[in-house]
Coordinates of C-alpha atoms in Angstrom, one line a residue:
Chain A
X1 CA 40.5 -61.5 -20.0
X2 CA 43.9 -62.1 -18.0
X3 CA 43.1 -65.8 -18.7
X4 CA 42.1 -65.8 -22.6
X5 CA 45.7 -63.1 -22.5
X6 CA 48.1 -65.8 -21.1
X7 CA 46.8 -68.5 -23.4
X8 CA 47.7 -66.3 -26.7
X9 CA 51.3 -67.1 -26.2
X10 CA 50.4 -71.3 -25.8
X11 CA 53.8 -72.5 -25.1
X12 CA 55.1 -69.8 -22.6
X13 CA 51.3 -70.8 -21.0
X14 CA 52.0 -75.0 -21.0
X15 CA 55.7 -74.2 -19.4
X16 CA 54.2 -71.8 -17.1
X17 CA 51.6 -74.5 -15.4
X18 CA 54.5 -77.2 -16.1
X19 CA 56.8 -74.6 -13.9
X20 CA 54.2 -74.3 -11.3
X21 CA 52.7 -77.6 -11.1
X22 CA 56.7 -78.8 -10.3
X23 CA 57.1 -75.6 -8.5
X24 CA 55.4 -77.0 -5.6
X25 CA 57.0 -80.9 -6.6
X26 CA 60.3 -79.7 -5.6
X27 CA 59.4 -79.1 -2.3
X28 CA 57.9 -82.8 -2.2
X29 CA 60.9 -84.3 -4.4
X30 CA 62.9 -82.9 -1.4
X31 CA 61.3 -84.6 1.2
X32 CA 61.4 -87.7 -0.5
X33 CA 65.3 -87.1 -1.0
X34 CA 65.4 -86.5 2.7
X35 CA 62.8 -89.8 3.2
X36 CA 65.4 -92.1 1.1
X37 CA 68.0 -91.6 3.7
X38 CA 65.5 -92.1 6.6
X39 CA 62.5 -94.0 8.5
X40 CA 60.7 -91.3 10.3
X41 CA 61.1 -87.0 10.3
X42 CA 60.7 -86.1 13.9
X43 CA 58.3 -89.1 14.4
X44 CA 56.4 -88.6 11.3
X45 CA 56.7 -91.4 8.5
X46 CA 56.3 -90.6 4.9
X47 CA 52.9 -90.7 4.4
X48 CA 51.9 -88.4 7.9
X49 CA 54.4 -85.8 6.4
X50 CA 52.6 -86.2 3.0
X51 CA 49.7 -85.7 4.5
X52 CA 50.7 -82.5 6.1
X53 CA 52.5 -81.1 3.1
X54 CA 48.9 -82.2 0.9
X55 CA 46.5 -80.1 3.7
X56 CA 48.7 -77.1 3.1
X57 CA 49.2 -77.1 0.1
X58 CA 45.9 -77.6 -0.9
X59 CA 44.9 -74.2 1.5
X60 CA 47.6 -72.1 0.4
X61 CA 47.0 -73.6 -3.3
X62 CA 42.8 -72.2 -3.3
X63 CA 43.7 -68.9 -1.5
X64 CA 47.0 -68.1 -4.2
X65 CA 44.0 -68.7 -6.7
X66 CA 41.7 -66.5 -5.3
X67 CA 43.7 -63.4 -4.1
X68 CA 47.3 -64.5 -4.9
X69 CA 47.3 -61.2 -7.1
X70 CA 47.0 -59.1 -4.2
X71 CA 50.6 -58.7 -3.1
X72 CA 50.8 -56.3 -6.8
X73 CA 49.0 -54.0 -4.8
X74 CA 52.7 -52.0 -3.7
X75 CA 53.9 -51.7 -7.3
X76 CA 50.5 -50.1 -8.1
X77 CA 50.7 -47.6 -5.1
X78 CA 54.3 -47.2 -6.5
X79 CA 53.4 -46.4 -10.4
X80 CA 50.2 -45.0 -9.4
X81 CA 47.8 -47.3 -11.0
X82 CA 45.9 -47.6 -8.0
X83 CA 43.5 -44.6 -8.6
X84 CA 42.5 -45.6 -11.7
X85 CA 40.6 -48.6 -9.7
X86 CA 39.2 -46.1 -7.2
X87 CA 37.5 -44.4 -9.7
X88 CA 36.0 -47.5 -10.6
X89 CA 32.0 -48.8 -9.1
X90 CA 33.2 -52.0 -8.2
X91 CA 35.1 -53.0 -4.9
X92 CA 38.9 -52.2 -5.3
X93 CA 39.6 -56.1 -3.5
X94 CA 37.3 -57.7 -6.0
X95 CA 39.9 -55.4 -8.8
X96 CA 43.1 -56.4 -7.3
X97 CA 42.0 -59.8 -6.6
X98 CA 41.0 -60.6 -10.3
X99 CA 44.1 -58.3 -12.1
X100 CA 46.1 -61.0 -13.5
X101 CA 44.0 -63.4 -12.6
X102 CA 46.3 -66.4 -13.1
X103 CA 45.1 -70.3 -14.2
X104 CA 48.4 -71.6 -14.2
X105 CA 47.9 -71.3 -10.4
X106 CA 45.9 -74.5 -10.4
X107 CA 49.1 -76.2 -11.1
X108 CA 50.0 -75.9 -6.8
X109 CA 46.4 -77.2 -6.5
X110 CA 46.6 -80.1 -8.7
X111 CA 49.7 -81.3 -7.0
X112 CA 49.0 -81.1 -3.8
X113 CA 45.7 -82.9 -4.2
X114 CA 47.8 -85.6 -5.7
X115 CA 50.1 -85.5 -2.3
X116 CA 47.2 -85.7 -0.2
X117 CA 45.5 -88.5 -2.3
X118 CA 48.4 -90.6 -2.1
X119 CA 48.9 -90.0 1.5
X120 CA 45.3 -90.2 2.7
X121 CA 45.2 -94.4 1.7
X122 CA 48.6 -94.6 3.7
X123 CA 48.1 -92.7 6.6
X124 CA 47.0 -94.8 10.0
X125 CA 43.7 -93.6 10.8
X126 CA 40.2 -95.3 12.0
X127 CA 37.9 -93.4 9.9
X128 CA 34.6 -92.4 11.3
X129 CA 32.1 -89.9 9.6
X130 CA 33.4 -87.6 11.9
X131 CA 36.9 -88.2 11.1
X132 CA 36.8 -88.0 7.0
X133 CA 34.3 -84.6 7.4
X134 CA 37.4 -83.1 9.0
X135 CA 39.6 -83.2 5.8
X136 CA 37.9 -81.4 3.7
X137 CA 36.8 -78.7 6.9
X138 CA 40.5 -78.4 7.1
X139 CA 40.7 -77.0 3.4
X140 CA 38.2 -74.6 4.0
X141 CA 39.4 -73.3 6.7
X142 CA 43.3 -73.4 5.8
X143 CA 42.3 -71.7 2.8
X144 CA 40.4 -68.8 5.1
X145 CA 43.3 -68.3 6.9
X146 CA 45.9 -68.2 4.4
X147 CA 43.2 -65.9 2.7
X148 CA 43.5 -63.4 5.9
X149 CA 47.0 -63.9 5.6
X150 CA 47.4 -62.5 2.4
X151 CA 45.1 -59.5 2.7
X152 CA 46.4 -58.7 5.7
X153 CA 50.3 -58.5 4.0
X154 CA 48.5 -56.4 1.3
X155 CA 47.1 -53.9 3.9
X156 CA 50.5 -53.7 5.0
X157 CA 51.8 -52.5 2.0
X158 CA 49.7 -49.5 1.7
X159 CA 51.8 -48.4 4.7
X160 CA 55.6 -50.2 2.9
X161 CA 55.0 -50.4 -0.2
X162 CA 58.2 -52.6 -1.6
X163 CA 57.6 -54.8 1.1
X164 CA 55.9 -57.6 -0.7
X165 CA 58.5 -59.9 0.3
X166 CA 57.5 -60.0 4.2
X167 CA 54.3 -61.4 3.4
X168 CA 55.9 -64.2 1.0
X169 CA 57.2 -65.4 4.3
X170 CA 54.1 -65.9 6.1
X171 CA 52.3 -67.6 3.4
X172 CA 54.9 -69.2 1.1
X173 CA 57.2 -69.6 4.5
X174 CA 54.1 -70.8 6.2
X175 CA 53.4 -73.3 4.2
X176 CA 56.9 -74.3 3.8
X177 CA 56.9 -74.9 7.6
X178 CA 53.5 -76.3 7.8
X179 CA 54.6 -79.3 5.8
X180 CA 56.8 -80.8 8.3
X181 CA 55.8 -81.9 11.5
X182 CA 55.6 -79.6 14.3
X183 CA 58.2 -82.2 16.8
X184 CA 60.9 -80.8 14.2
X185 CA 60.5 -77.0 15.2
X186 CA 61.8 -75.4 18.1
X187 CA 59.0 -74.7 21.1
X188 CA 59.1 -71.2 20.5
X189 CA 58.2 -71.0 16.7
X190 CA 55.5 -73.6 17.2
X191 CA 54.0 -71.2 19.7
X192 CA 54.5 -67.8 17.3
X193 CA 52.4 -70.1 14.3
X194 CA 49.7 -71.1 17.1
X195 CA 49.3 -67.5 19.0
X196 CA 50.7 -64.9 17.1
X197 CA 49.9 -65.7 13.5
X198 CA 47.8 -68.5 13.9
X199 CA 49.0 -71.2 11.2
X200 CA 48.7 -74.0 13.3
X201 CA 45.1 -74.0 13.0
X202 CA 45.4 -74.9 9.2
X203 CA 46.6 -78.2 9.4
X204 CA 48.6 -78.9 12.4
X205 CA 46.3 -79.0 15.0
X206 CA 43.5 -81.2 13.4
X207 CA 46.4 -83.3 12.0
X208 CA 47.7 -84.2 15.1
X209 CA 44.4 -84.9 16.3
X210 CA 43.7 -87.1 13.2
X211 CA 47.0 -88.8 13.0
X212 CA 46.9 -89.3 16.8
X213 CA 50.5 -87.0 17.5
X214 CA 50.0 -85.7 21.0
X215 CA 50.5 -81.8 21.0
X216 CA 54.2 -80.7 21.3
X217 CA 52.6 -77.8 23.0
X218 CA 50.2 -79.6 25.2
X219 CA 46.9 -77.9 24.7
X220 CA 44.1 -78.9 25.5
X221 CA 41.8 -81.1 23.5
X222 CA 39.4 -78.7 22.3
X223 CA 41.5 -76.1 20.8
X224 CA 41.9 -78.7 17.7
X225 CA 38.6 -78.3 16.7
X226 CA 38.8 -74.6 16.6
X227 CA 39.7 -73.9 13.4
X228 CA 36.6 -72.1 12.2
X229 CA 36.8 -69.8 14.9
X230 CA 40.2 -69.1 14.3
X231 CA 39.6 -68.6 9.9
X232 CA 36.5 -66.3 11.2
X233 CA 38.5 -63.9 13.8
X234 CA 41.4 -63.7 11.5
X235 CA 39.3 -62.8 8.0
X236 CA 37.4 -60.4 10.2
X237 CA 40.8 -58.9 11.7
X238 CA 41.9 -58.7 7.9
X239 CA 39.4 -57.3 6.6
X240 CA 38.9 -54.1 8.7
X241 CA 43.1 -54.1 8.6
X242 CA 42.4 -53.5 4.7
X243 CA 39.7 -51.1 5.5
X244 CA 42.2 -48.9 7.5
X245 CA 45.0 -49.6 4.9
X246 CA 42.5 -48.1 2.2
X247 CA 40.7 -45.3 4.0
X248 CA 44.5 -44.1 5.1
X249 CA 45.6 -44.0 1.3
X250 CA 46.4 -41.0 -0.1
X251 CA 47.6 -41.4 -3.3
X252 CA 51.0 -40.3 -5.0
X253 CA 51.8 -36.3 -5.2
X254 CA 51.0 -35.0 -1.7
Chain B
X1 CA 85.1 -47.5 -18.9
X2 CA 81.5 -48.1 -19.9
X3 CA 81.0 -51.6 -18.2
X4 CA 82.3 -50.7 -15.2
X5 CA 79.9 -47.5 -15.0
X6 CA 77.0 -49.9 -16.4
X7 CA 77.7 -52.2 -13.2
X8 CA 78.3 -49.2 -10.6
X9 CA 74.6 -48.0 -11.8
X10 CA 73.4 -51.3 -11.1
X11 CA 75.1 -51.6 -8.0
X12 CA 73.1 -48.0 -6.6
X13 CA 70.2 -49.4 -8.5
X14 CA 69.3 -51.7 -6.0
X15 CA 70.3 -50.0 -3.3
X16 CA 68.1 -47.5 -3.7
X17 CA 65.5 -50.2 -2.9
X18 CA 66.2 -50.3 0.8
X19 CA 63.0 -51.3 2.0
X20 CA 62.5 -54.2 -0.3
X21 CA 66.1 -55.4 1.3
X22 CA 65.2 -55.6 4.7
X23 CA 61.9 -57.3 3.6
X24 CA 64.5 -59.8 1.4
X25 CA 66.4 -60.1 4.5
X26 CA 63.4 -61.0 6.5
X27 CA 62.2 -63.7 3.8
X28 CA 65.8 -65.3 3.8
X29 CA 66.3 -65.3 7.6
X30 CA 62.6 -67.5 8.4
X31 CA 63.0 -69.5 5.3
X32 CA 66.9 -70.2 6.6
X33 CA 64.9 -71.1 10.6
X34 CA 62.7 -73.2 8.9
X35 CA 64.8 -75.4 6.6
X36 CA 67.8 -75.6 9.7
X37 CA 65.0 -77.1 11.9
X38 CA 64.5 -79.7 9.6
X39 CA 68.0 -80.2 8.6
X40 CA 68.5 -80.9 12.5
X41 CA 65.8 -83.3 12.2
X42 CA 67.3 -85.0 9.2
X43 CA 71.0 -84.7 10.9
X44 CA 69.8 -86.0 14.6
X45 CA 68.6 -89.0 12.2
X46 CA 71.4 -89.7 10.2
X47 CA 74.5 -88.0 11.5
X48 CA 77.4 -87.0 9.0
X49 CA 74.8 -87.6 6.0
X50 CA 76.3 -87.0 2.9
X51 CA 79.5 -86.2 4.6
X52 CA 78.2 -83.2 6.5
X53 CA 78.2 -83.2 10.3
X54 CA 75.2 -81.5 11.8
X55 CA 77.0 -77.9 12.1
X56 CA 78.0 -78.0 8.4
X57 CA 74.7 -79.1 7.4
X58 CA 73.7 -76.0 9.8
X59 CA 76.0 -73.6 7.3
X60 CA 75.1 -75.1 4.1
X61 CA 71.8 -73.6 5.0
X62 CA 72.8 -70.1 5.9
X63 CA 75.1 -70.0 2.5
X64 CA 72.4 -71.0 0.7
X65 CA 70.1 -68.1 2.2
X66 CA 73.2 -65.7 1.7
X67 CA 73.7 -66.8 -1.8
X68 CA 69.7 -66.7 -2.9
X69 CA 69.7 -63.5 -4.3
X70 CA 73.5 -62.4 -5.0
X71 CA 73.5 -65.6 -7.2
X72 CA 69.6 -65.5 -8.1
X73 CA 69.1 -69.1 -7.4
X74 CA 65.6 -68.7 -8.1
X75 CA 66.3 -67.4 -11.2
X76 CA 65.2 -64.1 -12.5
X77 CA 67.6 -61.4 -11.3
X78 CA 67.1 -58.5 -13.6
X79 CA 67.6 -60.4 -16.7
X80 CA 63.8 -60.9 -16.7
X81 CA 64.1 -57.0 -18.2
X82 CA 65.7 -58.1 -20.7
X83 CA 63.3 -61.0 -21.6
X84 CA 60.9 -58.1 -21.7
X85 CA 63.0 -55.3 -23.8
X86 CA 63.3 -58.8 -26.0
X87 CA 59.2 -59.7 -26.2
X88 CA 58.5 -55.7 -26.7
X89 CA 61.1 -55.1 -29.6
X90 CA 63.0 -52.8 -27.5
X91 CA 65.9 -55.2 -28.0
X92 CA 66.4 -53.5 -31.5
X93 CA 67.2 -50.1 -29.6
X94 CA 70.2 -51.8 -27.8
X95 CA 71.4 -53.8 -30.5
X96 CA 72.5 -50.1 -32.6
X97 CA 74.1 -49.2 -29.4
X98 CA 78.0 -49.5 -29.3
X99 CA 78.2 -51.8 -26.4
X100 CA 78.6 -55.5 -26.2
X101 CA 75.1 -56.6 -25.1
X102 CA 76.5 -59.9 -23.5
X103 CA 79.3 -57.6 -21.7
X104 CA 76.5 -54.7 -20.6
X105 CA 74.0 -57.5 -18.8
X106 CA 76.9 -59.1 -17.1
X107 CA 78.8 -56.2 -16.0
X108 CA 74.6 -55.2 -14.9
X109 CA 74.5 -58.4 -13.4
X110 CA 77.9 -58.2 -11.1
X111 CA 76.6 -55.1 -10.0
X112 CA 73.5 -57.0 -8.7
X113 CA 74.8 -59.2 -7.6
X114 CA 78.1 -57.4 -5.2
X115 CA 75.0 -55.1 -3.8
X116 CA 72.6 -58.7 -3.0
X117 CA 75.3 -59.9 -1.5
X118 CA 76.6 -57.1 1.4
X119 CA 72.3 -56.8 1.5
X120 CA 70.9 -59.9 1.8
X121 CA 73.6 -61.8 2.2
X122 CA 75.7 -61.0 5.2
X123 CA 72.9 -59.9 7.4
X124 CA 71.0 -63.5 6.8
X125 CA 74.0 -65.5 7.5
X126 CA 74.9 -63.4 10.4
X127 CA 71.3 -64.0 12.5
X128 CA 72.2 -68.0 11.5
X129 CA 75.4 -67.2 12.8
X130 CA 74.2 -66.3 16.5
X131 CA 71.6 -68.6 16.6
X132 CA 73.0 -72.3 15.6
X133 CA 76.1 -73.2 16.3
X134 CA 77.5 -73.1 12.1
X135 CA 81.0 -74.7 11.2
X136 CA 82.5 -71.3 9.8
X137 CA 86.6 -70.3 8.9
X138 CA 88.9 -68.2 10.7
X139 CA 91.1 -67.4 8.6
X140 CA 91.1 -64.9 5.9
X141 CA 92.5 -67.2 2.9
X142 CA 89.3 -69.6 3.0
X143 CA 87.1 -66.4 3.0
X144 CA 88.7 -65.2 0.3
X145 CA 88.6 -68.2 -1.6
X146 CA 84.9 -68.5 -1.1
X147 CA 84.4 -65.0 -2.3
X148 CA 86.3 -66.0 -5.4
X149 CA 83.8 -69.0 -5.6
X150 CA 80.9 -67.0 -5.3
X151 CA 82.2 -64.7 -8.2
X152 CA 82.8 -68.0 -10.3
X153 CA 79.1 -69.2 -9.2
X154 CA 77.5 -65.9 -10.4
X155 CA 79.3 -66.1 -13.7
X156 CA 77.8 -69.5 -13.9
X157 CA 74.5 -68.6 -13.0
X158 CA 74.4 -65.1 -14.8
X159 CA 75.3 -67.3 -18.3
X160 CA 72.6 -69.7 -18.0
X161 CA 70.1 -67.1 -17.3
X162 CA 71.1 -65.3 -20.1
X163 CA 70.7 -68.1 -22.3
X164 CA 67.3 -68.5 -21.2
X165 CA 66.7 -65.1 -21.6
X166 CA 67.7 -64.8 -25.3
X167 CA 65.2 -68.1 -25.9
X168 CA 62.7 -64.9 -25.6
X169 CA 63.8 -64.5 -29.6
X170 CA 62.6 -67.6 -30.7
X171 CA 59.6 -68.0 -27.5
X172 CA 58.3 -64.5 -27.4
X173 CA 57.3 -64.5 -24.4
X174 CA 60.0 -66.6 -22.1
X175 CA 58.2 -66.4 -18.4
X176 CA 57.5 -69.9 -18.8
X177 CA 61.3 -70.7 -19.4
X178 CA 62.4 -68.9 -16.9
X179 CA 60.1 -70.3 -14.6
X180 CA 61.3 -73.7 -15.3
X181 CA 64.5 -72.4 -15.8
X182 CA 64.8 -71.4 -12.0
X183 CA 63.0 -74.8 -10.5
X184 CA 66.4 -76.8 -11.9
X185 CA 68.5 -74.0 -10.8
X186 CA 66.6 -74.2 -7.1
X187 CA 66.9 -77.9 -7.7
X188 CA 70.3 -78.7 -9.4
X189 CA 71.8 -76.1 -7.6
X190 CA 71.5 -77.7 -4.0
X191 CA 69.3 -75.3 -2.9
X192 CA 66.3 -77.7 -2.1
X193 CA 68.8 -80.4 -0.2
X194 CA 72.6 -80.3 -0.6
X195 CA 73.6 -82.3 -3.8
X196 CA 76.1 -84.6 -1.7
X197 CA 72.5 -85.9 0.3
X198 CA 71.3 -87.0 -3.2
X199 CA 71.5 -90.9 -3.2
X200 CA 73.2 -93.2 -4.9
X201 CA 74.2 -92.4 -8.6
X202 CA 71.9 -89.2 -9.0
X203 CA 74.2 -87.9 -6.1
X204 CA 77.1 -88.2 -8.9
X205 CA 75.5 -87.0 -11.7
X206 CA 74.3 -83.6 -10.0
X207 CA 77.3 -82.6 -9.1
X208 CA 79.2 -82.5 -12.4
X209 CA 76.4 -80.3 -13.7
X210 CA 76.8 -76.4 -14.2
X211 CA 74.2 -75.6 -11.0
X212 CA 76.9 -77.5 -8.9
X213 CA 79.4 -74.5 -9.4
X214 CA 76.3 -71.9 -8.1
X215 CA 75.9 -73.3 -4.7
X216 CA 77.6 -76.2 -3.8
X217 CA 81.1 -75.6 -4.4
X218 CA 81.3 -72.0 -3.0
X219 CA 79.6 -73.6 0.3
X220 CA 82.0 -76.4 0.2
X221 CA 84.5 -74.4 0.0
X222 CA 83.6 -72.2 2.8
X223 CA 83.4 -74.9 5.2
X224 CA 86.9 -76.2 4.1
X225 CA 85.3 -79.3 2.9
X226 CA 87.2 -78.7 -0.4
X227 CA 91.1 -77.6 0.4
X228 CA 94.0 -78.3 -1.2
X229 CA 94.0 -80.3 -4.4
X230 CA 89.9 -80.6 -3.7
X231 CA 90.0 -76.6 -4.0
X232 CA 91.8 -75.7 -7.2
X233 CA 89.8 -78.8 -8.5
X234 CA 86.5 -77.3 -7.7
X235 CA 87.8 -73.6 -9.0
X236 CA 88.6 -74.8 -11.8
X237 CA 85.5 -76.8 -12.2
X238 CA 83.6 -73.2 -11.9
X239 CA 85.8 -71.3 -14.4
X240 CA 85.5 -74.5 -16.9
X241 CA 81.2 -74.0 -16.9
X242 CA 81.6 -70.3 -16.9
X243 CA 83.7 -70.1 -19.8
X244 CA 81.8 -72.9 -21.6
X245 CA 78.3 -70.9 -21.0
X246 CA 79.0 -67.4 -21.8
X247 CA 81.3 -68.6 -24.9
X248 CA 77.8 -70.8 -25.8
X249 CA 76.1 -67.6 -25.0
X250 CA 77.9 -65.7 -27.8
X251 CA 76.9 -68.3 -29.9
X252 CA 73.4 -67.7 -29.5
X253 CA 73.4 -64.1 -29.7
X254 CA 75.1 -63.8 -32.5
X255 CA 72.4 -66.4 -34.1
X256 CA 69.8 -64.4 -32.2
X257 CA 70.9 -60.9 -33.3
X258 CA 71.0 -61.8 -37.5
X259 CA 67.0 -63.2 -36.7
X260 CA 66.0 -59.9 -35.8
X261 CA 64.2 -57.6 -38.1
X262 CA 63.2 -54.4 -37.4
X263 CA 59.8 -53.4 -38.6
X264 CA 59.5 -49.8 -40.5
X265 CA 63.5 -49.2 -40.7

């Protein structure tokens, strides 16, 4: 319905996925910019920063798409619109997940995979079976964590509710910082996206493994390859967070 | 007198919204870490790139954070209500009222824009402060010429978003507009990479453009890489767009306002 509802007004619609598909250009256009003026961004060339910015993008691209609509969960604790999908048999995620389910969305998608396509040809790797399964294991499992990410923020707001901005910067912000390479970034914010909101794990870590970056952090080995964990603890974490967050609402009035 | 009431209520409009502040704060302030970090990165590769030495390019950053919402940079910025009054019909409502409707959104818009800026924008710029080294004044004249720059900037910024917004007559619905609208203001305006960074020609040519006065001449201002003749020249720059803008936004309204009908009345 919120899809067929968007397309009624057509031009507003072709602008919108115009608007988002440059949305995420701009960030791109900007590293170019920044790429004319220079050989290599903290030891990264062009295409190992492309293919950073493509992996997250393409994560945070799939979970916007699939619960981007979330973070409209304080305005309807604020206007009270909440209780109407309580009273409803169906899950109130799965409601709040799908209200204005947006297509225009697939513009950030579209353009990342373009990144990443144009970046994977470029990028100095030996590919083994091993090595090309990885890529599409990172989009999976970027996607789960952004996912957590943004339920998580939405659990939050059942507690402050105009406070949809603080979890813009851990997803929108993540993925900002997740484009460039971790040499650029002070020690101690690499270490708060690796242990305390685990970012790292959506495209840095494998990345570095892949591109063959040694670990400005200097893990060991193994903790590249633990993405899945990582998706799996922090969807579980998110989940019961959004559980509590639910349980502990008690509407407007009281 | 009305307009000045109009922008006091918008003024304790938004501060009402105090938690949604801090969270703007909060936004600004990583978004600000993470583009400085890579601004160092860029610097450490090219010193005194387009002019700026690292600490500058350290500050252009924090004034861009400080100016994001007290010059909506991203666009929007309560004029999105008026899109909306526009697309419902409301619009007819106002238009019997006996008030300027250019003069009420602007004076709504200053309001905004004075409260963004002691909430979002000194508290931002004062974390940068404390944590890189920034190249900022210490005297009181250059502050207050950036302030006057920043008022210039939001007059700039509030006419174009106003154009945009009375598209909504002929569009219906504008979000698309306005989404486009505020990717060349984000853009155009510096905000992505300062405009002097821009190579070659394109470097030129975005800095005669309106989004120049938003951002990039309040910021060089501040750093005192405009003084003197550079000053007045940029000032009067700003006040040239301004007055251009809303003058072309007059234009429209009143072309706007005689396309309206009112259904039943």
């Amino acid at each position: 319905m919120w899809v067929r509802s968007t397309l009624a007004y057509r031009t507003s619609f072709v602008m919108m996925a115009v608007g988002n598909f440059a949305a995420n250009g701009l960030d791109f256009v900007a590293i170019m910019l920044m790429f004319s003026q220079i050989e290599a961004l903290g030891g990264f060339t062009l295409p190992e920063v492309a293919f950073l910015y493509g992996t997250s993008g393409v994560a945070l691209g799939l979970a916007d798409l699939l619960l981007g609509s979330i973070e409209g969960l304080g305005r309807r604790i604020r206007d009270g619109t909440l209780d109407t999908l309580l009273l409803r048999p169906v899950p109130v995620f799965a409601q709040i997940a799908a209200d204005r389910f947006a297509l225009r969305r697939v513009g950030r998608i579209t353009q990342a995979l373009l990144v990443l396509g144009w970046a994977l040809p470029r990028i100095e790797v030996d590919w083994t079976v091993g090595r090309v399964l990885m890529v599409p294991l990172m989009a999976v499992c970027g996607t789960a964590i952004f996912a957590a990410v943004f339920t998580a923020g939405a659990a939050f707001q059942f507690w402050a509710q105009d406070a949809a901005e603080v979890q813009n910067s851990f997803t929108y912000g993540g993925n900002a910082l997740l484009q460039y390479p971790p040499t650029v970034f002070a020690k101690e914010l690499v270490r708060g996206v690796t242990y305390l909101v685990p970012l790292a794990f959506v495209n840095w870590l494998p990345a570095l493994r892949l591109l063959g970056h040694p670990d400005p952090l200097g893990l060991p080995g193994w903790v590249d390859f633990l993405g899945p964990v990582v998706a799996a603890l922090m969807c579980t974490g998110a989940g019961l967070a959004w559980r509590l967050g639910l349980r502990g609402y008690r509407s407007t009035g009281s | 007198m009305v307009y000045a009431a109009v922008a006091a209520g918008s003024f304790r409009r938004y501060a009402t919204y105090r938690i949604a502040t801090v969270a703007g704060v909060f936004t600004n302030t990583v978004f600000g870490f993470i583009v400085a970090y890579t601004y160092i990165a860029l610097w450490d590769e090219r010193p005194h790139l387009g002019g700026y030495d690292q600490a500058q390019a350290l500050t252009f950053v924090w004034i861009a954070q400080a100016l994001l919402a007290t010059a909506a940079l991203m666009g929007g910025g309560g004029l999105d209500d008026l899109q909306e009054r526009i697309r419902t019909g409301d619009i007819a409502v106002d238009l019997y009222r006996p008030a300027d409707l250019q003069l009420w959104w602007l004076a709504a818009d200053l309001g905004r824009a004075g409260l963004q800026l002691l909430g979002r924008g000194v508290a931002p710029m004062a974390v940068g402060a404390l944590a890189f080294p920034l190249a900022l004044p210490g005297d009181a004249l250059t502050w207050g010429c950036f302030l006057l720059s920043v008022l210039f900037g939001v007059l700039v910024s509030f006419a174009l978003r106003y154009l945009v917004a009375l598209a909504s007559f002929w569009l219906l619905d504008g979000s698309g507009l306005a989404l486009i609208s505020g990717l060349a203001c984000m853009f155009f305006t510096g905000m992505v990479l300062p405009l002097r960074v821009f190579p070659g020609g394109l470097g030129e040519v975005v800095q005669l453009l309106p989004w120049a006065a938003i951002l990039q001449v309040p910021a060089d201002v501040l750093m005192g890489v405009r003084s003197g003749d550079g000053l007045v020249r940029g000032l009067v720059f700003q006040a040239g767009w301004a007055g251009a803008l809303l003058a072309l936004g007059r234009l429209v309204q009143s072309a706007a306002t005689r396309k309206v009908v009112v259904h039943g009345g």
